[in-house]
């Protein structure tokens, strides 16, 4: 599917590997464009670790969760605009120029973030990076699809999805590498400019998409590129197929423009949009990007105080996410879309239940606070604790909620689960606490259940990635009538980014206002709703041509349990249940 997720079978992957020495030109095209996916993954993943150190450098960010959420989510807001502008840029100026523009925005955003003297320029840099992410997210797979031989197109486009998750994994490695380097987060965010420059110069020497050139009437240029991509015996057939495809596409675009305001009134389109947009919304509302954007923060909330430890443990979740994208390629055409979604959501619900239970225990059974007896800490005791009438009821969690001024918990040097002291949170006190072999906590409390939280996060990614992580994009590439595919796919993608923004902008606020345990419980409830939505509203599209999907949607009516058949007359052939 043009611009969508293409799943390749194993023979396509074998052909792809053999192509490495038969026609390396094609791989050069695919992997040069695929750097856009790598940048997409890196810039959405790197902020999770960088945020730990940004909070240390900018106290206003540490105190205000809205600033933390803005630094994370403004890239998503920029991606919404970037995707919308990228669609127009792709059609008007071509795929190559759109990728060059995305690289420029990536590089500009990286420079602004790396040199930011305050939180506001940092947010501006994140917006520019978001513009690049939005453009790259739709342009890179589109360019690869249009510049690949049909037989291995699926394998090559699938590599873009792998490079996205690979980019997220790389971001965690880079974060870990710079934890001891002066400037920490500036290097983490700034290093993204290097692959952006690399892709920019590689793309300068690569051709435009032959499909776009053919569509714009530049047939000779398109044919010259196709002769480099295809073997001599295949190229003539591909040229003819391309001509037929363009002719048909032009007719369908014309029909789509005439009927764009009738989308919702068209039964098949309406049912397709309910399923497609719903899947994209639920993909975000089950909480995936709280894990990808805030994974180190979640690890710290589970009781691991060290930034380095949080980053190292978060590396596991990122690696599992990359592995899950490979697993999906293997299973999607064997188990079917709907079954994979149901298995995925059941696993996600179980994982969120584990996380809810762990964080409930962590928050309700944190170490108690004792009066500071050490002369070093006596004048640094948290004022709220000193003035409280019920000091006997104070525990670590209550200490961390103190705000006049912000306070932190210094654990017992002998055993972090034993009573500790509640002190004013500043760099001097933090250093004194750690000097005495104690741990300093400001975002979570010591807990004996922290390892269970890591298991819960790992299970979440293992179940989410192969199903809810990839299937919504695949279903959206299959479920719409061909003439409305572009319009409906754009609506669904926009719904995904907007839902992503809502989740990213609200997660930390929710953890502060209702607690981490109730936040994960909320995601669990939404996952249950998503499970029923899949059972009721999402048909199985495995192995069905576009025309058959349209017929299936036309014949079925939405019922409480499943997509069921309309009542058939005695002479009508009953459609099989999906």
Short mmCIF file of N, CA and C in Angstrom, two decimals, residues 338 539-540 542 544 548 551-553 555-557 562-566 568 572-578:
data_model
loop_
_atom_site.label_atom_id
_atom_site.label_comp_id
_atom_site.label_asym_id
_atom_site.label_seq_id
_atom_site.Cartn_x
_atom_site.Cartn_y
_atom_site.Cartn_z
N UNK A 338 -7.25 -9.51 13.49
CA UNK A 338 -8.14 -9.40 14.64
C UNK A 338 -7.66 -10.27 15.80
N UNK A 539 -13.40 -5.81 11.67
CA UNK A 539 -13.50 -7.05 10.90
C UNK A 539 -12.13 -7.61 10.58
N UNK A 540 -12.07 -8.88 10.24
CA UNK A 540 -10.81 -9.50 9.81
C UNK A 540 -10.58 -9.22 8.34
N UNK A 542 -7.56 -10.13 6.78
CA UNK A 542 -6.45 -10.98 6.34
C UNK A 542 -6.77 -11.65 5.00
N UNK A 544 -7.78 -10.58 2.20
CA UNK A 544 -8.89 -10.11 1.36
C UNK A 544 -8.44 -8.97 0.45
N UNK A 548 -13.02 -7.01 -1.94
CA UNK A 548 -13.73 -7.93 -1.04
C UNK A 548 -13.98 -7.32 0.32
N UNK A 551 -17.00 -5.14 -0.03
CA UNK A 551 -18.23 -5.93 -0.06
C UNK A 551 -18.59 -6.42 1.33
N UNK A 552 -17.59 -6.85 2.09
CA UNK A 552 -17.83 -7.35 3.44
C UNK A 552 -18.43 -6.25 4.32
N UNK A 553 -17.87 -5.04 4.24
CA UNK A 553 -18.39 -3.93 5.04
C UNK A 553 -19.80 -3.56 4.60
N UNK A 555 -22.07 -5.64 3.42
CA UNK A 555 -23.03 -6.68 3.79
C UNK A 555 -23.24 -6.79 5.29
N UNK A 556 -22.33 -6.25 6.08
CA UNK A 556 -22.41 -6.45 7.53
C UNK A 556 -23.03 -5.25 8.22
N UNK A 557 -23.62 -5.52 9.38
CA UNK A 557 -24.21 -4.46 10.19
C UNK A 557 -23.63 -4.54 11.59
N UNK A 562 -20.56 -8.93 17.37
CA UNK A 562 -19.61 -8.98 16.25
C UNK A 562 -20.20 -8.24 15.05
N UNK A 563 -19.35 -8.08 14.03
CA UNK A 563 -19.89 -7.68 12.72
C UNK A 563 -20.65 -8.89 12.20
N UNK A 564 -21.96 -8.78 12.10
CA UNK A 564 -22.76 -9.92 11.70
C UNK A 564 -23.40 -9.67 10.33
N UNK A 565 -23.89 -10.77 9.74
CA UNK A 565 -24.50 -10.67 8.42
C UNK A 565 -25.85 -9.97 8.51
N UNK A 566 -26.15 -9.22 7.46
CA UNK A 566 -27.53 -8.76 7.31
C UNK A 566 -28.40 -9.97 7.02
N UNK A 568 -30.43 -12.36 5.06
CA UNK A 568 -30.38 -12.66 3.64
C UNK A 568 -31.67 -13.30 3.20
N UNK A 572 -30.19 -15.32 -1.67
CA UNK A 572 -28.93 -14.61 -1.49
C UNK A 572 -27.91 -15.51 -0.80
N UNK A 573 -26.70 -15.41 -1.27
CA UNK A 573 -25.63 -16.22 -0.68
C UNK A 573 -25.18 -15.58 0.63
N UNK A 574 -25.16 -16.37 1.68
CA UNK A 574 -24.77 -15.87 2.98
C UNK A 574 -23.25 -15.70 3.04
N UNK A 575 -22.82 -14.54 3.56
CA UNK A 575 -21.38 -14.26 3.67
C UNK A 575 -20.81 -14.98 4.89
N UNK A 576 -19.58 -15.45 4.83
CA UNK A 576 -18.96 -16.12 5.98
C UNK A 576 -18.75 -15.16 7.14
N UNK A 577 -18.89 -15.69 8.34
CA UNK A 577 -18.68 -14.87 9.54
C UNK A 577 -17.20 -14.55 9.69
N UNK A 578 -16.89 -13.31 10.08
CA UNK A 578 -15.52 -12.89 10.29
C UNK A 578 -15.27 -12.78 11.79
#
